Short mmCIF file of C-alpha atoms in Angstrom, two decimals:
data_model
loop_
_atom_site.label_atom_id
_atom_site.label_comp_id
_atom_site.label_asym_id
_atom_site.label_seq_id
_atom_site.Cartn_x
_atom_site.Cartn_y
_atom_site.Cartn_z
CA UNK A 1 6.79 28.76 -4.02
CA UNK A 2 3.34 30.39 -4.39
CA UNK A 3 1.72 26.95 -4.46
CA UNK A 4 3.59 26.02 -1.28
CA UNK A 5 2.52 29.29 0.34
CA UNK A 6 -1.17 28.68 -0.47
CA UNK A 7 -0.97 25.16 0.95
CA UNK A 8 0.85 26.47 4.05
CA UNK A 9 -1.86 29.08 4.67
CA UNK A 10 -4.54 26.38 4.23
CA UNK A 11 -2.87 24.29 6.95
CA UNK A 12 -2.82 27.34 9.23
CA UNK A 13 -6.58 27.76 8.72
CA UNK A 14 -7.08 24.13 9.73
CA UNK A 15 -4.84 24.71 12.76
CA UNK A 16 -6.94 27.69 13.87
CA UNK A 17 -10.11 25.60 13.61
CA UNK A 18 -8.48 22.85 15.66
CA UNK A 19 -7.51 25.43 18.32
CA UNK A 20 -11.14 26.56 18.53
CA UNK A 21 -12.18 23.01 19.52
CA UNK A 22 -9.19 22.68 21.90
CA UNK A 23 -7.52 19.99 19.78
CA UNK A 24 -4.02 21.37 20.33
CA UNK A 25 -2.11 18.26 19.25
CA UNK A 26 -3.83 18.28 15.85
CA UNK A 27 -3.27 22.03 15.56
CA UNK A 28 0.47 21.62 16.20
CA UNK A 29 0.70 19.00 13.44
CA UNK A 30 -1.00 21.34 10.96
CA UNK A 31 1.32 24.20 11.97
CA UNK A 32 4.42 22.04 11.52
CA UNK A 33 3.22 21.01 8.04
CA UNK A 34 2.68 24.67 7.22
CA UNK A 35 6.20 25.60 8.39
CA UNK A 36 7.69 22.80 6.27
CA UNK A 37 5.97 24.18 3.18
CA UNK A 38 6.43 27.93 3.79
CA UNK A 39 7.59 29.45 7.12
CA UNK A 40 5.48 32.40 8.27
CA UNK A 41 5.23 34.63 11.34
CA UNK A 42 1.63 33.55 11.76
CA UNK A 43 2.75 29.96 12.32
CA UNK A 44 5.11 31.05 15.11
CA UNK A 45 2.34 33.18 16.67
CA UNK A 46 -0.06 30.23 16.69
CA UNK A 47 2.55 27.95 18.30
CA UNK A 48 3.13 30.57 21.03
CA UNK A 49 -0.62 30.90 21.50
CA UNK A 50 -0.98 27.13 21.98
CA UNK A 51 1.98 27.04 24.37
CA UNK A 52 0.52 29.87 26.49
CA UNK A 53 -2.93 28.25 26.53
CA UNK A 54 -1.49 24.87 27.53
CA UNK A 55 0.61 26.41 30.30
CA UNK A 56 -2.40 28.35 31.65
CA UNK A 57 -4.59 25.22 31.55
CA UNK A 58 -1.94 23.16 33.36
CA UNK A 59 -1.66 25.72 36.17
CA UNK A 60 -5.43 25.82 36.57
CA UNK A 61 -5.63 22.02 36.72
CA UNK A 62 -2.90 21.86 39.36
CA UNK A 63 -4.71 24.46 41.51
CA UNK A 64 -8.02 22.64 41.09
CA UNK A 65 -6.50 19.25 41.92
CA UNK A 66 -4.81 20.66 45.03
CA UNK A 67 -8.06 22.20 46.26
CA UNK A 68 -10.08 19.07 45.50
CA UNK A 69 -7.55 16.80 47.19
CA UNK A 70 -7.56 18.91 50.33
CA UNK A 71 -11.35 19.01 50.44
CA UNK A 72 -11.67 15.27 49.91
CA UNK A 73 -9.09 14.58 52.63
CA UNK A 74 -10.96 16.70 55.19
CA UNK A 75 -14.29 15.14 54.32
CA UNK A 76 -12.93 11.61 54.46
CA UNK A 77 -11.43 12.22 57.88
CA UNK A 78 -14.75 13.38 59.31
CA UNK A 79 -17.01 10.90 57.56
CA UNK A 80 -15.21 8.07 55.76
CA UNK A 81 -18.28 5.84 55.48
CA UNK A 82 -20.35 8.55 53.79
CA UNK A 83 -17.59 9.24 51.24
CA UNK A 84 -17.39 5.58 50.30
CA UNK A 85 -21.17 5.38 49.88
CA UNK A 86 -21.25 8.39 47.55
CA UNK A 87 -18.44 6.95 45.41
CA UNK A 88 -20.32 3.70 44.99
CA UNK A 89 -23.53 5.52 44.09
CA UNK A 90 -21.74 7.60 41.42
CA UNK A 91 -20.18 4.54 39.79
CA UNK A 92 -23.60 2.98 39.31
CA UNK A 93 -25.25 5.98 37.66
CA UNK A 94 -28.09 5.51 35.18
CA UNK A 95 -27.72 5.28 31.39
CA UNK A 96 -26.74 8.52 29.67
CA UNK A 97 -29.12 8.13 26.73
CA UNK A 98 -32.87 8.40 26.22
CA UNK A 99 -35.47 6.05 24.81
CA UNK A 100 -35.93 8.48 21.92
CA UNK A 101 -32.27 8.06 20.98
CA UNK A 102 -32.58 4.29 21.08
CA UNK A 103 -35.64 4.46 18.83
CA UNK A 104 -33.82 6.81 16.41
CA UNK A 105 -30.91 4.34 16.13
CA UNK A 106 -33.38 1.51 15.54
CA UNK A 107 -34.96 3.42 12.65
CA UNK A 108 -31.57 3.89 11.00
CA UNK A 109 -30.93 0.14 11.35
CA UNK A 110 -34.17 -0.75 9.60
CA UNK A 111 -33.77 1.60 6.63
CA UNK A 112 -34.02 -0.17 3.25
CA UNK A 113 -31.86 2.17 1.15
CA UNK A 114 -29.44 5.09 1.39
CA UNK A 115 -32.11 7.69 0.60
CA UNK A 116 -34.19 6.41 3.52
CA UNK A 117 -31.18 6.62 5.86
CA UNK A 118 -30.83 10.35 5.12
CA UNK A 119 -34.59 10.83 5.02
CA UNK A 120 -34.65 12.35 1.53
CA UNK A 121 -36.36 11.52 -1.76
CA UNK A 122 -34.57 10.09 -4.79
CA UNK A 123 -34.86 13.51 -6.47
CA UNK A 124 -33.15 15.32 -3.59
CA UNK A 125 -30.72 18.07 -4.59
CA UNK A 126 -27.17 18.49 -3.31
CA UNK A 127 -28.41 21.14 -0.87
CA UNK A 128 -31.10 18.76 0.44
CA UNK A 129 -28.48 16.04 1.00
CA UNK A 130 -26.16 18.39 2.89
CA UNK A 131 -29.00 19.71 5.03
CA UNK A 132 -30.10 16.17 5.92
CA UNK A 133 -26.56 15.02 6.62
CA UNK A 134 -25.81 18.04 8.82
CA UNK A 135 -28.84 17.31 10.99
CA UNK A 136 -28.31 13.54 11.29
CA UNK A 137 -24.52 13.67 11.73
CA UNK A 138 -24.87 16.06 14.66
CA UNK A 139 -27.71 13.99 16.12
CA UNK A 140 -25.93 10.61 15.93
CA UNK A 141 -22.30 11.63 16.48
CA UNK A 142 -20.89 9.26 19.15
CA UNK A 143 -19.81 12.22 21.30
CA UNK A 144 -23.44 13.33 21.57
CA UNK A 145 -25.58 10.20 21.17
CA UNK A 146 -24.64 7.52 23.71
CA UNK A 147 -27.32 5.01 22.74
CA UNK A 148 -26.18 1.47 21.82
CA UNK A 149 -25.42 1.34 18.10
CA UNK A 150 -25.00 5.10 17.67
CA UNK A 151 -21.50 4.68 16.24
CA UNK A 152 -22.67 2.24 13.55
CA UNK A 153 -25.66 4.44 12.76
CA UNK A 154 -23.28 7.40 12.41
CA UNK A 155 -21.13 5.33 10.01
CA UNK A 156 -24.20 4.38 7.96
CA UNK A 157 -25.17 8.05 7.65
CA UNK A 158 -21.65 8.94 6.52
CA UNK A 159 -21.69 6.06 4.01
CA UNK A 160 -25.03 7.19 2.58
CA UNK A 161 -23.88 10.81 2.24
CA UNK A 162 -20.51 9.91 0.68
CA UNK A 163 -22.27 7.95 -2.08
CA UNK A 164 -25.28 10.17 -2.76
CA UNK A 165 -23.30 13.43 -2.65
CA UNK A 166 -20.95 12.20 -5.39
CA UNK A 167 -22.72 12.45 -8.78
CA UNK A 168 -20.91 9.47 -10.30
CA UNK A 169 -21.36 7.23 -7.25
CA UNK A 170 -25.00 8.29 -6.98
CA UNK A 171 -25.58 7.39 -10.63
CA UNK A 172 -23.98 3.98 -10.04
CA UNK A 173 -26.08 3.48 -6.91
CA UNK A 174 -29.31 4.37 -8.70
CA UNK A 175 -28.33 1.86 -11.39
CA UNK A 176 -27.00 -1.00 -9.27
CA UNK A 177 -28.63 -0.19 -5.94
CA UNK A 178 -28.14 -2.96 -3.41
CA UNK A 179 -24.54 -3.70 -4.34
CA UNK A 180 -23.49 -0.34 -2.89
CA UNK A 181 -25.84 -0.32 0.12
CA UNK A 182 -25.00 -1.35 3.68
CA UNK A 183 -25.01 -5.14 3.56
CA UNK A 184 -27.66 -7.16 5.41
CA UNK A 185 -27.13 -10.88 5.89
CA UNK A 186 -30.40 -12.75 5.98
CA UNK A 187 -30.94 -15.90 7.98
CA UNK A 188 -32.16 -19.16 6.54
CA UNK A 189 -35.49 -18.98 8.37
CA UNK A 190 -38.16 -16.31 8.28
CA UNK A 191 -36.15 -13.96 6.05
CA UNK A 192 -35.50 -11.68 9.02
CA UNK A 193 -32.30 -9.77 9.53
CA UNK A 194 -30.22 -11.79 11.93
CA UNK A 195 -26.89 -10.05 11.45
CA UNK A 196 -25.76 -6.92 9.68
CA UNK A 197 -22.50 -5.33 8.63
CA UNK A 198 -22.63 -1.81 7.31
CA UNK A 199 -19.00 -1.39 6.32
CA UNK A 200 -15.59 -0.67 7.78
CA UNK A 201 -13.61 2.56 7.61
CA UNK A 202 -11.31 0.95 5.04
CA UNK A 203 -14.13 0.49 2.50
CA UNK A 204 -14.10 4.14 1.37
CA UNK A 205 -11.69 6.96 0.61
CA UNK A 206 -12.88 8.66 3.81
CA UNK A 207 -14.19 7.24 7.07
CA UNK A 208 -17.43 8.53 8.60
CA UNK A 209 -15.43 10.56 11.14
CA UNK A 210 -13.29 12.12 8.38
CA UNK A 211 -16.39 13.02 6.34
CA UNK A 212 -17.83 14.67 9.44
CA UNK A 213 -14.63 16.64 10.08
CA UNK A 214 -14.35 17.79 6.45
CA UNK A 215 -18.02 18.78 6.31
CA UNK A 216 -17.93 20.82 9.51
CA UNK A 217 -14.45 22.22 8.89
CA UNK A 218 -12.43 20.80 11.78
CA UNK A 219 -10.37 17.72 12.61
CA UNK A 220 -10.22 15.39 15.57
CA UNK A 221 -11.05 11.82 16.54
CA UNK A 222 -13.28 11.36 19.55
CA UNK A 223 -12.17 9.17 22.43
CA UNK A 224 -15.58 7.54 22.50
CA UNK A 225 -15.15 6.41 18.89
CA UNK A 226 -11.90 4.70 19.84
CA UNK A 227 -13.50 3.07 22.90
CA UNK A 228 -16.48 1.77 20.95
CA UNK A 229 -14.17 0.22 18.36
CA UNK A 230 -12.44 -1.68 21.16
CA UNK A 231 -15.62 -3.20 22.62
CA UNK A 232 -18.23 -5.26 20.73
CA UNK A 233 -21.90 -4.41 21.11
CA UNK A 234 -25.28 -5.45 19.80
CA UNK A 235 -24.86 -3.31 16.69
CA UNK A 236 -21.51 -4.82 15.59
CA UNK A 237 -22.76 -6.97 12.78
CA UNK A 238 -20.24 -9.75 12.26
CA UNK A 239 -20.87 -13.40 12.98
CA UNK A 240 -18.55 -16.37 13.36
CA UNK A 241 -20.88 -19.28 12.71
CA UNK A 242 -19.46 -22.40 10.97
CA UNK A 243 -21.72 -21.71 8.00
CA UNK A 244 -20.24 -18.24 7.50
CA UNK A 245 -16.71 -19.57 7.93
CA UNK A 246 -17.28 -22.20 5.26
CA UNK A 247 -18.85 -19.60 2.99
CA UNK A 248 -15.79 -17.36 3.42
CA UNK A 249 -13.42 -20.22 2.61
CA UNK A 250 -15.46 -21.06 -0.48
CA UNK A 251 -15.13 -17.47 -1.68
CA UNK A 252 -11.39 -17.50 -1.08
CA UNK A 253 -10.72 -20.73 -3.00
CA UNK A 254 -10.68 -19.11 -6.49
CA UNK A 255 -8.19 -16.50 -5.29
CA UNK A 256 -5.99 -19.16 -3.72
CA UNK A 257 -6.12 -21.11 -6.96
CA UNK A 258 -5.12 -18.06 -9.00
CA UNK A 259 -2.32 -17.32 -6.55
CA UNK A 260 -0.93 -20.84 -6.95
CA UNK A 261 -1.20 -20.58 -10.73
CA UNK A 262 0.75 -17.30 -10.70
CA UNK A 263 3.45 -18.81 -8.49
CA UNK A 264 3.81 -21.81 -10.79
CA UNK A 265 3.77 -19.52 -13.81
CA UNK A 266 6.83 -17.64 -12.58
CA UNK A 267 8.85 -20.83 -12.92
CA UNK A 268 7.47 -21.74 -16.33
CA UNK A 269 7.24 -18.43 -18.19
CA UNK A 270 10.44 -17.00 -19.65
CA UNK A 271 11.33 -13.30 -19.53
CA UNK A 272 9.52 -11.03 -22.04
CA UNK A 273 11.28 -10.17 -25.27
CA UNK A 274 10.73 -6.41 -24.85
CA UNK A 275 9.82 -3.65 -22.41
CA UNK A 276 8.11 -0.34 -23.12
CA UNK A 277 10.44 1.43 -20.68
CA UNK A 278 14.22 1.22 -20.38
CA UNK A 279 15.49 -1.05 -17.60
CA UNK A 280 18.81 -2.56 -16.59
CA UNK A 281 18.40 -5.56 -18.92
CA UNK A 282 16.42 -3.90 -21.72
CA UNK A 283 18.69 -1.16 -23.07
CA UNK A 284 18.49 -1.29 -26.89
CA UNK A 285 15.88 1.08 -28.35
CA UNK A 286 13.71 -0.04 -31.29
CA UNK A 287 10.52 1.25 -32.95
CA UNK A 288 7.62 -0.50 -34.64
CA UNK A 289 7.21 0.00 -38.36
CA UNK A 290 3.57 0.92 -37.86
CA UNK A 291 2.73 3.81 -35.48
CA UNK A 292 6.43 4.21 -34.62
CA UNK A 293 6.01 2.98 -31.03
CA UNK A 294 9.32 2.84 -29.16
CA UNK A 295 10.30 -0.17 -27.06
CA UNK A 296 13.45 -1.69 -25.57
CA UNK A 297 15.04 -5.11 -26.02
CA UNK A 298 18.06 -6.90 -24.58
CA UNK A 299 21.47 -6.53 -26.24
CA UNK A 300 21.35 -10.16 -27.44
CA UNK A 301 17.88 -9.73 -29.01
CA UNK A 302 17.44 -11.39 -32.39
CA UNK A 303 14.78 -9.91 -34.64
CA UNK A 304 12.31 -12.32 -36.31
CA UNK A 305 13.50 -13.62 -39.66
CA UNK A 306 10.29 -13.30 -41.68
CA UNK A 307 7.90 -10.39 -42.18
CA UNK A 308 5.00 -12.42 -40.77
CA UNK A 309 6.87 -13.17 -37.55
CA UNK A 310 7.96 -9.53 -37.24
CA UNK A 311 4.35 -8.40 -37.75
CA UNK A 312 3.18 -10.67 -34.93
CA UNK A 313 5.97 -9.47 -32.66
CA UNK A 314 5.29 -5.77 -33.28
CA UNK A 315 1.56 -6.40 -32.87
CA UNK A 316 2.24 -7.63 -29.33
CA UNK A 317 4.29 -4.46 -28.71
CA UNK A 318 1.35 -2.30 -29.84
CA UNK A 319 -1.10 -4.26 -27.65
CA UNK A 320 1.16 -3.80 -24.63
CA UNK A 321 1.46 -0.07 -25.42
CA UNK A 322 -2.34 0.34 -25.54
CA UNK A 323 -2.81 -1.58 -22.27
CA UNK A 324 -0.18 0.55 -20.55
CA UNK A 325 -1.87 3.74 -21.75
CA UNK A 326 -5.24 2.51 -20.52
CA UNK A 327 -3.86 1.85 -17.03
CA UNK A 328 -2.17 5.23 -16.85
CA UNK A 329 -5.30 6.98 -18.15
CA UNK A 330 -7.40 5.27 -15.46
CA UNK A 331 -5.03 6.38 -12.70
CA UNK A 332 -5.03 9.97 -13.97
CA UNK A 333 -8.84 10.06 -14.11
CA UNK A 334 -9.14 8.58 -10.61
CA UNK A 335 -6.73 11.16 -9.22
CA UNK A 336 -8.68 14.01 -10.83
CA UNK A 337 -12.07 12.71 -9.64
CA UNK A 338 -10.73 12.22 -6.12
CA UNK A 339 -9.48 15.82 -6.02
CA UNK A 340 -12.81 17.14 -7.33
CA UNK A 341 -14.71 15.15 -4.70
CA UNK A 342 -12.44 16.43 -1.95
CA UNK A 343 -12.91 20.02 -3.15
CA UNK A 344 -16.71 19.65 -3.13
CA UNK A 345 -16.67 18.19 0.37
CA UNK A 346 -14.45 20.99 1.69
CA UNK A 347 -16.25 23.71 -0.34
CA UNK A 348 -12.80 24.75 -1.56
CA UNK A 349 -13.21 26.70 -4.81
CA UNK A 350 -9.46 27.05 -5.26
CA UNK A 351 -8.92 23.30 -5.00
CA UNK A 352 -11.90 22.66 -7.29
CA UNK A 353 -10.46 25.01 -9.95
CA UNK A 354 -7.06 23.34 -9.57
CA UNK A 355 -8.63 19.91 -10.06
CA UNK A 356 -10.48 21.08 -13.17
CA UNK A 357 -7.18 22.27 -14.64
CA UNK A 358 -5.57 18.84 -14.20
CA UNK A 359 -4.77 17.20 -17.53
CA UNK A 360 -4.82 13.51 -18.41
CA UNK A 361 -1.97 13.15 -20.92
CA UNK A 362 -2.21 9.36 -21.11
CA UNK A 363 -5.91 9.60 -22.01
CA UNK A 364 -5.03 12.16 -24.71
CA UNK A 365 -2.38 9.85 -26.14
CA UNK A 366 -4.83 6.96 -26.11
CA UNK A 367 -7.50 8.97 -27.94
CA UNK A 368 -5.00 10.23 -30.51
CA UNK A 369 -3.74 6.70 -31.10
CA UNK A 370 -7.29 5.41 -31.52
CA UNK A 371 -7.94 8.08 -34.15
CA UNK A 372 -4.71 7.16 -35.87
CA UNK A 373 -3.10 10.47 -34.96
#
């Protein structure tokens, strides 16, 4: 229950931050999650606070709309032609971005590596990275920077920070470099960049908007981000030329071939003789003579007649056991690293301590088995 209470209080903190930025729908979702984990009086107070604020805002809007409607009606009656002219002039207002913002976006587009995107050196500390990201993320956030390509530049900044702020990813990037950078597709003539594709939100554990929200301690998706995703622009870097289509098909052929092979294999390969875990068909428990590894066979299983055949059979059981441990160990390590990364991003010492305490039992079993323990 204490763990549920801590998580519930954490959701209430997120709800309060959402209320501060007037994101009431997100705040209500956090409050409901908190109540599901551990009901508190504070949750009920926050819900009442949101309800009162919403009711007050609705009344103000109705009063404002009534006043505006009356004023517009009177003005239209006296001078209809003037009202129409003003409406047309407003709809054709000038661009809401500056030449400096356009130039700043262009510089991000032409950066050669992730360090250059954030404007830091390769020896930059974690504090330097956070300082650079804070400045650039606020500068290029789509709600503030309306220049063409600002959304993609904002994504590139988030991508750079998510890699360089993670010690393991940064080490891999310093080693492999270009494979983890925003991808640039070069044309066949002149070597100039003719099309680019930074990445999509599905490429990472967190999207650029989520990284921004975690870093600054609030949640919410901007309407402008949704609108820009719905409309293509000059900074949306995908192309549909026949050459690219053929290249894509060529890359897919090996996967299609493997898929066909696997489908055919299901008709040709018989069921395995054993399973490491009990299932409906595999119910009889056995153990290997070496290492005493348990496995299950079918009721009609017939053990090999000779010692050599039995050795080969039990060797396959041991190999399967090691492979299964390796997969489980990998999943446990990934889960722990993901929690540590999330804790660092949120500056949550409690979550970081909790992640450090996570054990990896499959990895321990694998190490013990390798040592013959």
